[in-house]
PDB file of C-alpha atoms in Angstrom:
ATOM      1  CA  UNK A  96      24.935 -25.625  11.348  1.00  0.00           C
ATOM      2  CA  UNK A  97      21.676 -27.247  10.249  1.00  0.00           C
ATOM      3  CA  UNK A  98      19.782 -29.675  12.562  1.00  0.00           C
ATOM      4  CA  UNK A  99      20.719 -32.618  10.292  1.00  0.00           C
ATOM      5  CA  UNK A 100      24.583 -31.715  10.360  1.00  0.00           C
ATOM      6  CA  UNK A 101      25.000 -29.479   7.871  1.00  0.00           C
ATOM      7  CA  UNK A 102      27.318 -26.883   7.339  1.00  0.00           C
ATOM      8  CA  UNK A 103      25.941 -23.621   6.129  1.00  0.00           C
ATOM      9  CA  UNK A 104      27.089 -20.526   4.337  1.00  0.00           C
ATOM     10  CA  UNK A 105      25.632 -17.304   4.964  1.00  0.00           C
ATOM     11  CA  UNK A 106      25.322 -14.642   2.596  1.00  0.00           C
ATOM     12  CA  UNK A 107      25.549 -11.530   4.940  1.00  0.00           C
ATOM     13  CA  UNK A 108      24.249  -8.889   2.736  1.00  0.00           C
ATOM     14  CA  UNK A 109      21.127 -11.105   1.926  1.00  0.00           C
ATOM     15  CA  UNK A 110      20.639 -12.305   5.618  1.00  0.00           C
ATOM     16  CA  UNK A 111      20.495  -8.697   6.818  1.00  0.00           C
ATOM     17  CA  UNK A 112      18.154  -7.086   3.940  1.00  0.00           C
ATOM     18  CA  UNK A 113      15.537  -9.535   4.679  1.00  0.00           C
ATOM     19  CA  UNK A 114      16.135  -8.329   8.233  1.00  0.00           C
ATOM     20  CA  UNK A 115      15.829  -4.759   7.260  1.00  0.00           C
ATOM     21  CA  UNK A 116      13.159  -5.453   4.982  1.00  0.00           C
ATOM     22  CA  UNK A 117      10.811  -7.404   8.084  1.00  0.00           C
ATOM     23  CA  UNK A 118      11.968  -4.475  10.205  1.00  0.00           C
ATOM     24  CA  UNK A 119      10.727  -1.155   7.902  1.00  0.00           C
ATOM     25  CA  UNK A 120       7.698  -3.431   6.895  1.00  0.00           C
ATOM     26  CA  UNK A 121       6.484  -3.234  10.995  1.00  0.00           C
ATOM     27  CA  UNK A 122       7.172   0.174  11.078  1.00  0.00           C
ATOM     28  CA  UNK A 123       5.116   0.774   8.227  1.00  0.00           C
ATOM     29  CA  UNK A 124       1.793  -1.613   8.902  1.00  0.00           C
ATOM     30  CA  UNK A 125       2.145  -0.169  12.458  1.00  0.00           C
ATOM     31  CA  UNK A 126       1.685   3.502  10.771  1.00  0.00           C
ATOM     32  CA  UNK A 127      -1.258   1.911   8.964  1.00  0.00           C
ATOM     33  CA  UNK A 128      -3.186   0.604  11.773  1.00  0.00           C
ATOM     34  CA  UNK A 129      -2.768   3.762  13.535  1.00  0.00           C
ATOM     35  CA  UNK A 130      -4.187   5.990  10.231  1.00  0.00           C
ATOM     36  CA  UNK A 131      -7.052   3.205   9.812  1.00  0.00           C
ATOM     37  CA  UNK A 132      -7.915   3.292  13.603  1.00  0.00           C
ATOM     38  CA  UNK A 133      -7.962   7.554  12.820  1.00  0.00           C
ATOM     39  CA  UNK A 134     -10.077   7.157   9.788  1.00  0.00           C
ATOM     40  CA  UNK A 135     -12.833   5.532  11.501  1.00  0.00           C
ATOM     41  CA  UNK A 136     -13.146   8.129  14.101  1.00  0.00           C
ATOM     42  CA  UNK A 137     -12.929  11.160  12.400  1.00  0.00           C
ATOM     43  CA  UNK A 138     -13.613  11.831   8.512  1.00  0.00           C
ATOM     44  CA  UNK A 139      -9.592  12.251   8.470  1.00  0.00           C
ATOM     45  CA  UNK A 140      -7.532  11.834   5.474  1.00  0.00           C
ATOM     46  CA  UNK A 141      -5.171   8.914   7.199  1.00  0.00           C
ATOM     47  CA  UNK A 142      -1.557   9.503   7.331  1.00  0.00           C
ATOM     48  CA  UNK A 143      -0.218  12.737   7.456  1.00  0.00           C
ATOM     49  CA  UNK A 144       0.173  15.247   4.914  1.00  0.00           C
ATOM     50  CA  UNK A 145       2.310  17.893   3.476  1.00  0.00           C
ATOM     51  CA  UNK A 146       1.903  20.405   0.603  1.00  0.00           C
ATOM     52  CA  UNK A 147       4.486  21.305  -1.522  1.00  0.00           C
ATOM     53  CA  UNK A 148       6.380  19.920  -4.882  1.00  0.00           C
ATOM     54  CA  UNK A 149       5.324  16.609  -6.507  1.00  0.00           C
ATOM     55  CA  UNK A 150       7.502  14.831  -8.903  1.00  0.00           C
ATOM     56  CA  UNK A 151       8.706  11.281  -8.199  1.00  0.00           C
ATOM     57  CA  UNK A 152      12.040  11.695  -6.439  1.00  0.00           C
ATOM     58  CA  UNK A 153      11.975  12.298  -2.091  1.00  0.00           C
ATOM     59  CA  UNK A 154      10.522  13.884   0.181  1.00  0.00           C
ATOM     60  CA  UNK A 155      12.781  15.116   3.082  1.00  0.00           C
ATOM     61  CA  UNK A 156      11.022  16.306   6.894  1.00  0.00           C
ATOM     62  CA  UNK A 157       9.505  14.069   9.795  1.00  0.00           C
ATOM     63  CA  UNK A 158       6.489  13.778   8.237  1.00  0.00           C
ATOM     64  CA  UNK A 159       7.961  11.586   4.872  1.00  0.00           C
ATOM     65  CA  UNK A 160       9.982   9.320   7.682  1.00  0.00           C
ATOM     66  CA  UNK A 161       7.438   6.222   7.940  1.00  0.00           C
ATOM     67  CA  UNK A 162       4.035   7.077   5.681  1.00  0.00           C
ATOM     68  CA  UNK A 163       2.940  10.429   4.805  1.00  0.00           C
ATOM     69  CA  UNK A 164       0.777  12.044   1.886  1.00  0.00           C
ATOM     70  CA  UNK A 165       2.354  14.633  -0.295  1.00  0.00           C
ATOM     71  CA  UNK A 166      -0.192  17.014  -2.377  1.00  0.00           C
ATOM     72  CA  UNK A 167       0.488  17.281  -5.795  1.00  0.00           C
ATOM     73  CA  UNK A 168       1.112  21.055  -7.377  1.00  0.00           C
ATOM     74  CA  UNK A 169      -1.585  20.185  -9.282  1.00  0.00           C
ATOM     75  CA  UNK A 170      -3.869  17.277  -9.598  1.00  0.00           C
ATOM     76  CA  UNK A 171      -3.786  14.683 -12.125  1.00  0.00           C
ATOM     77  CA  UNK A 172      -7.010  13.634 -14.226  1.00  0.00           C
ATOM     78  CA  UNK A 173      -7.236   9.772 -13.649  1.00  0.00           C
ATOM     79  CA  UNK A 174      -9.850   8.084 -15.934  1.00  0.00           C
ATOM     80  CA  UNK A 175     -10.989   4.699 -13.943  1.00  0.00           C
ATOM     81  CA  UNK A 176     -11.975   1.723 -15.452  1.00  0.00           C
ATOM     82  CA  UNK A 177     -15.182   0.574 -13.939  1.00  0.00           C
ATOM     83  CA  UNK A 178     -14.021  -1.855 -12.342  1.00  0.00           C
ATOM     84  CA  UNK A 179     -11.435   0.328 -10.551  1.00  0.00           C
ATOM     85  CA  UNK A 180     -14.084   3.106  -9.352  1.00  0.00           C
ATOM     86  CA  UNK A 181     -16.131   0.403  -8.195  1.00  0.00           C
ATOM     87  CA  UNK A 182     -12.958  -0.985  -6.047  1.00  0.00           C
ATOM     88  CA  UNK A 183     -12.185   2.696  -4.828  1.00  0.00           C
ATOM     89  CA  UNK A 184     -15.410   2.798  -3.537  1.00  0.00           C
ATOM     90  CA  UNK A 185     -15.380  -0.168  -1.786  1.00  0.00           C
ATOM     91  CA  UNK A 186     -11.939   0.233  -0.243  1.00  0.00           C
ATOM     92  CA  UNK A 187     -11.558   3.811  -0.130  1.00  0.00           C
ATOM     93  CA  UNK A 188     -10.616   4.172   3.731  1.00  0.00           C
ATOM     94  CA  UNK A 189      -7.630   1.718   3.086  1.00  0.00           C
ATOM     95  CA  UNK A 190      -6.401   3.432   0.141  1.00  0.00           C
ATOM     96  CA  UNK A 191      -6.638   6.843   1.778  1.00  0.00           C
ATOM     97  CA  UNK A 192      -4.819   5.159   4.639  1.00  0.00           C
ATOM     98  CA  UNK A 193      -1.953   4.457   2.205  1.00  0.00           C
ATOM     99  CA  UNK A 194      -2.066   8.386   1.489  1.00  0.00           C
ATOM    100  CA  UNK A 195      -3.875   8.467  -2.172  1.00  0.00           C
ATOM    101  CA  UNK A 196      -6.038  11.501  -1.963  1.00  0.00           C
ATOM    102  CA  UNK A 197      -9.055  11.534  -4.727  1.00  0.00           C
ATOM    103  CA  UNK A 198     -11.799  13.100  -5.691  1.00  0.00           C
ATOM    104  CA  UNK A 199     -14.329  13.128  -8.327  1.00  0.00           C
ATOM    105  CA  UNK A 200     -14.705  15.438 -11.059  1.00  0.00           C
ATOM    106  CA  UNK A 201     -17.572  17.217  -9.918  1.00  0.00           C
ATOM    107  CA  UNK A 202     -19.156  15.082  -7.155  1.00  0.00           C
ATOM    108  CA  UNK A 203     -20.652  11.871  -7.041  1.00  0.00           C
ATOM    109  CA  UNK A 204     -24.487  10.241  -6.500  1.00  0.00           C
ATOM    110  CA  UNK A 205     -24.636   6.742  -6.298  1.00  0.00           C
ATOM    111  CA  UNK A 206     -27.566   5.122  -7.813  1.00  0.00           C
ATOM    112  CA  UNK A 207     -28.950   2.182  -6.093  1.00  0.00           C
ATOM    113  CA  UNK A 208     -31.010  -1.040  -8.048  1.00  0.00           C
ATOM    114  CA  UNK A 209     -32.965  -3.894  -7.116  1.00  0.00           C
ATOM    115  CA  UNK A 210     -32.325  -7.488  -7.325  1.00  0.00           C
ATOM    116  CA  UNK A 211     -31.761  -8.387 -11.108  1.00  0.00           C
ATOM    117  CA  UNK A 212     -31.563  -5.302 -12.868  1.00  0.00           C
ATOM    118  CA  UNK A 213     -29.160  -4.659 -15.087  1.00  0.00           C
ATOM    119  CA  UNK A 214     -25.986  -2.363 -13.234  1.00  0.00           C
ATOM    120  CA  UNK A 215     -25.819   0.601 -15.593  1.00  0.00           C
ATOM    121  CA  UNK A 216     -27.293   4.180 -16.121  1.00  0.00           C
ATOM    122  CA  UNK A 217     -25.486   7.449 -15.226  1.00  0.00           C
ATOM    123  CA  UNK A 218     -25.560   9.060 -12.105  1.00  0.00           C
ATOM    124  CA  UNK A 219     -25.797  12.672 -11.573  1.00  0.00           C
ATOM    125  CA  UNK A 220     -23.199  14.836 -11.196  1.00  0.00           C
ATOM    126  CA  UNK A 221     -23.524  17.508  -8.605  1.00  0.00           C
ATOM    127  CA  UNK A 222     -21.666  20.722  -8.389  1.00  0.00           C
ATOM    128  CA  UNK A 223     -18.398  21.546  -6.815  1.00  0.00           C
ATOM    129  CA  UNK A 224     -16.248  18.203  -5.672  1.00  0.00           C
ATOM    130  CA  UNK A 225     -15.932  19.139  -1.813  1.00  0.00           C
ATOM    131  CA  UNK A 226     -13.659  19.606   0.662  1.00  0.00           C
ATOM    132  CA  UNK A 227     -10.140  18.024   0.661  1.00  0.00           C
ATOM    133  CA  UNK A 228     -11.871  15.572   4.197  1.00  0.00           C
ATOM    134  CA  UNK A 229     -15.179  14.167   2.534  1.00  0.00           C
ATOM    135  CA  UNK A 230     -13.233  13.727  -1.196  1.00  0.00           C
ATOM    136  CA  UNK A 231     -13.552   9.936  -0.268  1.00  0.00           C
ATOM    137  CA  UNK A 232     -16.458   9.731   1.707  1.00  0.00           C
ATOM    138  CA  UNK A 233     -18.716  11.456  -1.021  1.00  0.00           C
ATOM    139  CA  UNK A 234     -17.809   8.339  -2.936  1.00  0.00           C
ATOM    140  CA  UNK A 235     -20.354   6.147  -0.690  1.00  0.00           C
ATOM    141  CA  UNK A 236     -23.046   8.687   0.506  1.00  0.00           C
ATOM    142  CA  UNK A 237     -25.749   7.557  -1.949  1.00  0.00           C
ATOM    143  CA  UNK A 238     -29.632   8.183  -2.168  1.00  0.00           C
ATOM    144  CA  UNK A 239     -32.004   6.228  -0.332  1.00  0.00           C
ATOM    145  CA  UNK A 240     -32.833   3.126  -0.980  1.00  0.00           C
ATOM    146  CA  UNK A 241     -36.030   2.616  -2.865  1.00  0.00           C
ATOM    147  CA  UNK A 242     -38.839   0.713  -0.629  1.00  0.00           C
ATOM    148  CA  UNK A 243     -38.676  -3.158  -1.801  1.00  0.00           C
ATOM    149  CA  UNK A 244     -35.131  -3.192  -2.656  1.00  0.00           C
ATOM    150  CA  UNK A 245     -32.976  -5.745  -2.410  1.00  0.00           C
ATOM    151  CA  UNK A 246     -29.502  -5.275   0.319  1.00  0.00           C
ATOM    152  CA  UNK A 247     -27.236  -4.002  -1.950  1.00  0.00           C
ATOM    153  CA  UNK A 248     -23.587  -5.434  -1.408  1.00  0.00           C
ATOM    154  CA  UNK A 249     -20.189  -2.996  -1.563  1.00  0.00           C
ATOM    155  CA  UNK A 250     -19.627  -3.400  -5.505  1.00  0.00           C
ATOM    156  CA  UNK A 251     -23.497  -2.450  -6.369  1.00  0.00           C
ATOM    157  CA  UNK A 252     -22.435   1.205  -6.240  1.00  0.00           C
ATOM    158  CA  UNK A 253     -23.351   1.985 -10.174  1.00  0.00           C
ATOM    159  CA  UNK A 254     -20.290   4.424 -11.615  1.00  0.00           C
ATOM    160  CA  UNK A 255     -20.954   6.099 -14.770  1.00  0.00           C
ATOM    161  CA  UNK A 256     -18.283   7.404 -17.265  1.00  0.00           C
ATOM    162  CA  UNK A 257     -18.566  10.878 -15.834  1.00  0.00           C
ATOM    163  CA  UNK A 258     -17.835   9.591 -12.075  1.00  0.00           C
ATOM    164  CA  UNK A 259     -14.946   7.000 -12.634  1.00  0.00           C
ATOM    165  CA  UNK A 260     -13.234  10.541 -13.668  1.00  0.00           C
ATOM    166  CA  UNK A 261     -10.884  11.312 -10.538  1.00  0.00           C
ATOM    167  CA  UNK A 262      -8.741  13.724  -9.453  1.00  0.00           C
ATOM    168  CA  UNK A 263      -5.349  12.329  -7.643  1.00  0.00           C
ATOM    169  CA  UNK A 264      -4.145  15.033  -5.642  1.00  0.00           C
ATOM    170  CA  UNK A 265      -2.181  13.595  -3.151  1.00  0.00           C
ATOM    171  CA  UNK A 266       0.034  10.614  -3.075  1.00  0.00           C
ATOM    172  CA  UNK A 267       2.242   8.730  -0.486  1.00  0.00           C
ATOM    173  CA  UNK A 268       5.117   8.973   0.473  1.00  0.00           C
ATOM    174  CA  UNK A 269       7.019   5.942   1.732  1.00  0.00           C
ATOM    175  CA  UNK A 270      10.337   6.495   4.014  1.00  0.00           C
ATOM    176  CA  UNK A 271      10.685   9.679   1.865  1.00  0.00           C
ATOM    177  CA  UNK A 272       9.822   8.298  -1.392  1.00  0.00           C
ATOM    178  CA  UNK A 273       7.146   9.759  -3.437  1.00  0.00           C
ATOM    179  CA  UNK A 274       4.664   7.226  -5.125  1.00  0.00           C
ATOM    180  CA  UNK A 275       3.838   9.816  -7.981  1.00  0.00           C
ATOM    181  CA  UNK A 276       2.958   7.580 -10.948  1.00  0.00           C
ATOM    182  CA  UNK A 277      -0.849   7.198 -11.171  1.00  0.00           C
ATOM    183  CA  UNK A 278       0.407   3.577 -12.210  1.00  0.00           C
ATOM    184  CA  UNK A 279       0.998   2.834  -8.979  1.00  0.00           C
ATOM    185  CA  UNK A 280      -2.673   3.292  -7.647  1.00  0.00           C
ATOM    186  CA  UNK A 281      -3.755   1.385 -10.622  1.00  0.00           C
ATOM    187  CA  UNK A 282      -1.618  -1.257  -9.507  1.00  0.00           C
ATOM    188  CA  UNK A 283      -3.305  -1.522  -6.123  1.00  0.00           C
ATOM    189  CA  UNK A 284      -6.675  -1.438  -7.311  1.00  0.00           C
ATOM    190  CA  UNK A 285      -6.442  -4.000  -9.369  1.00  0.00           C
ATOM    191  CA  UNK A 286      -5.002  -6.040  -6.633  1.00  0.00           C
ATOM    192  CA  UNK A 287      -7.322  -4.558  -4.119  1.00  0.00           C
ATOM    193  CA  UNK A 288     -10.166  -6.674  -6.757  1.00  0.00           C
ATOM    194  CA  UNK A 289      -8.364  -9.306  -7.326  1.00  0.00           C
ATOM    195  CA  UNK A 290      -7.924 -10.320  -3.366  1.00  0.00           C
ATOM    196  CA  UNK A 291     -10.866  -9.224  -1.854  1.00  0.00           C
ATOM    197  CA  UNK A 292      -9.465  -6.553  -0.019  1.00  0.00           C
ATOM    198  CA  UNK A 293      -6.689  -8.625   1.519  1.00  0.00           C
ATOM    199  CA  UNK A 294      -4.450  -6.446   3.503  1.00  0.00           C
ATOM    200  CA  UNK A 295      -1.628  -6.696   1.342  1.00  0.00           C
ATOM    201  CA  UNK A 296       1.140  -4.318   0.844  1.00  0.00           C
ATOM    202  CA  UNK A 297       0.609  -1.818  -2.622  1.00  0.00           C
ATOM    203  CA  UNK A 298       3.468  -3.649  -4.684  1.00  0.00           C
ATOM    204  CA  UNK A 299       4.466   0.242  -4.686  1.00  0.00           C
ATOM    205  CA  UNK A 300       5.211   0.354  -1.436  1.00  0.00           C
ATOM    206  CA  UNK A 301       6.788  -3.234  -1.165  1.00  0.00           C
ATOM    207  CA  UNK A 302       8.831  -2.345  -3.893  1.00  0.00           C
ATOM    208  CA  UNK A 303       9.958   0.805  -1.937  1.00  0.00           C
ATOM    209  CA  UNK A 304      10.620  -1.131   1.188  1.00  0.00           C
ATOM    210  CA  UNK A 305      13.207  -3.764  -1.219  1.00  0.00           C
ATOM    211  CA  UNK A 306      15.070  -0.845  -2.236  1.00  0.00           C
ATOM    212  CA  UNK A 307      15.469   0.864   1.331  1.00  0.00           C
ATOM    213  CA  UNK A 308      16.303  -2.650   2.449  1.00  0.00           C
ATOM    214  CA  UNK A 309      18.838  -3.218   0.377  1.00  0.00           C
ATOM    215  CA  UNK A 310      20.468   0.143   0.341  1.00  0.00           C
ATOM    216  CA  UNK A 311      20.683   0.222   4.432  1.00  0.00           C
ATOM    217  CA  UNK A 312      21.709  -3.832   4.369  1.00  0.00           C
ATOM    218  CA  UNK A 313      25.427  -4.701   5.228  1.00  0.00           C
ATOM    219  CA  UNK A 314      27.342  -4.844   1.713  1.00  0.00           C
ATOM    220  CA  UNK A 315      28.956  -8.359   1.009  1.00  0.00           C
ATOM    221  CA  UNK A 316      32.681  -7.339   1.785  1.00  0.00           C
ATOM    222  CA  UNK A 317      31.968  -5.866   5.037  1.00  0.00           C
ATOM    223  CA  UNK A 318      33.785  -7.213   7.843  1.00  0.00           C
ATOM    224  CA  UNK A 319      31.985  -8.097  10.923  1.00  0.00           C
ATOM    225  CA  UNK A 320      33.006  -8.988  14.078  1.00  0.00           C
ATOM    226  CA  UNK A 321      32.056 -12.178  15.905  1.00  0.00           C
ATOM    227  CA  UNK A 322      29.400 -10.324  17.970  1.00  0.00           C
ATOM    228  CA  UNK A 323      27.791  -8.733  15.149  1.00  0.00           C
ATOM    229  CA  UNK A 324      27.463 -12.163  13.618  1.00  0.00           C
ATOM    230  CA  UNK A 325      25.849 -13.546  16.330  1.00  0.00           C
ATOM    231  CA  UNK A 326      23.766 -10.588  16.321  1.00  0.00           C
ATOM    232  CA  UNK A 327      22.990 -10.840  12.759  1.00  0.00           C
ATOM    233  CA  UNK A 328      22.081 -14.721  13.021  1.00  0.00           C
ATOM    234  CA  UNK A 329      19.757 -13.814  15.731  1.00  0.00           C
ATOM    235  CA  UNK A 330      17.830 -11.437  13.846  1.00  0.00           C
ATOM    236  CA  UNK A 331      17.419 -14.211  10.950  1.00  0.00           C
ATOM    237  CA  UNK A 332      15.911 -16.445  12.829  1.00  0.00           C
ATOM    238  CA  UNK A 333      13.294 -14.189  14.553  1.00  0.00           C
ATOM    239  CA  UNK A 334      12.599 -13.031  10.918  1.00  0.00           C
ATOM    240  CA  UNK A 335       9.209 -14.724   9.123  1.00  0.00           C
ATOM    241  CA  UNK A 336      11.378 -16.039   5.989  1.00  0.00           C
ATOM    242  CA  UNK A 337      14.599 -16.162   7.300  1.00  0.00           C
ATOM    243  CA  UNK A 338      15.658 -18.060   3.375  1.00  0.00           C
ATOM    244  CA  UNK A 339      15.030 -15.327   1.348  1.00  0.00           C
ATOM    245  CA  UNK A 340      16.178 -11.814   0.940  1.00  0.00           C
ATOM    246  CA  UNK A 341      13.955  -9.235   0.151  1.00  0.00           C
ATOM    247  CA  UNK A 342      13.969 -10.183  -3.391  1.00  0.00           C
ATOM    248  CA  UNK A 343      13.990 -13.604  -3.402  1.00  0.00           C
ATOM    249  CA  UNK A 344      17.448 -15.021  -3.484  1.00  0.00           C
ATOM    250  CA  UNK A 345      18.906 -17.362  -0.764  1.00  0.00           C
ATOM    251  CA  UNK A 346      20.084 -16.319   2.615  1.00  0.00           C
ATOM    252  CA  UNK A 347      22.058 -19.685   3.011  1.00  0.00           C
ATOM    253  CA  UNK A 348      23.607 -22.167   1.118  1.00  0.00           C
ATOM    254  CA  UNK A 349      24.364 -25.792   1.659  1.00  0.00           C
ATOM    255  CA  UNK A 350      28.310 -26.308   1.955  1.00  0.00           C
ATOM    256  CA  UNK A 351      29.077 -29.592   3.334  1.00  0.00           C
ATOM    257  CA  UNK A 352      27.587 -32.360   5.317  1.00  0.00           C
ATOM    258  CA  UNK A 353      29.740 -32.863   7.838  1.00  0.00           C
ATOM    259  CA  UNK A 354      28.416 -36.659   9.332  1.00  0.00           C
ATOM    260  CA  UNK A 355      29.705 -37.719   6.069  1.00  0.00           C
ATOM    261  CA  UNK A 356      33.221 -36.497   6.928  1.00  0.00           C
ATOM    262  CA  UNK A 357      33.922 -38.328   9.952  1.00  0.00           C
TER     263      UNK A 357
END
């Protein structure tokens, strides 16, 4: 019953996926405050890892149950827009949070300019790409900064063809699902540049967290008893958008206003 006297509907199915999906989404940023807090102590690849087969089906084993990285059999050649090595650099400790393992096709140096140049020129390119626990922190390590030079900000990191070549060797794996398709990081750089940074979930990952949602939410034609209703009602409300499911339809729907009966 609404505050205004109105009778509502509830759509049980929808009611308890958007509880489900507020629920695994907790879990999950949890997991990711713990990797970030890791990252910045240690050179550590955030989450944790497992070797084995790639593919884009699950990944079974206590390490898959929240966030976890799986290594790829063998790494796939990613060729990054500028704009996307740029944003890897800048955000490379949140994206290795998320379990994306990278590294450049043979090594990185970052060339540094002053105030009004042009951004362009080629870097470098070193020898052998590293081990697995500096492939992302190679990516900022530049050379000094020449005397006079302006303070350079986080996208002034010049990438040349050669660099925005990357290796993805590891991917995450989300409540057992793999995140395989390089389309995926793509995806998340581009919003990573579009936002600023915003801590946002990857739309991979939210898109993972609708499914398991949905699939673990109470089906329509279940029968509940009155205490799991009440149970179910509870967990609405405490929920951050108790109106929606996880994909956007209504939890509840207007039936009748009663004041106007009596």
């Amino acid at each position: 019953m609404a505050a205004d006297g109105t009778l509502l509907i509830l759509d049980q199915h929808a009611a308890h996926e958007r509880v489900r999906l507020e629920q695994l989404t907790a879990q999950l940023q949890a997991r990711i405050a713990a990797s970030s807090v890791g990252n910045n102590n240690d050179s550590g690849t955030g989450g944790r890892e497992s070797s084995g087969g790639g593919g884009g089906g699950s990944s079974n084993g206590p390490a898959a149950e929240v966030l976890g990285c799986q290594q790829l059999p063998k790494p796939l050649q990613l060729q990054l827009a500028t704009m996307e090595a740029a944003t890897l650099v800048r955000h490379k400790k949140l994206i290795s949070a998320w379990g994306w393992r990278l590294r450049p096709v043979g090594g990185v140096r970052t060339i540094k300019h002053k105030a009004g140049d042009a951004v362009g020129g080629a870097a470098a390119c070193g020898g052998g790409g590293g081990n697995t626990s500096t492939w992302l922190g190679v990516l900022d390590g530049g050379a000094e900064e020449e005397e006079g030079a302006a303070p350079l900000g986080p996208l002034q990191h010049v990438v040349s063809g050669e660099e925005a070549t990357q290796l993805l060797a590891g991917v995450p794996c989300v409540y057992g699902t793999l995140l395989s398709n390089p389309t995926d990081l793509r995806v998340y750089l581009h919003q990573l540049h579009e936002t600023g940074g915003a801590a946002l979930l990857p739309p991979a990952v939210l898109r993972v967290l609708r499914s398991k949602a949905c699939r673990s939410a109470v089906m329509f034609g279940d029968q509940l008893a009155p205490e799991e209703c009440v149970l179910l009602l509870g967990q609405l409300r405490r929920t951050a958008l108790w109106t929606q499911c996880a994909h956007g339809r209504p939890t509840v729907a207007p039936l009748v206003h009663v004041p106007t009966l009596r």
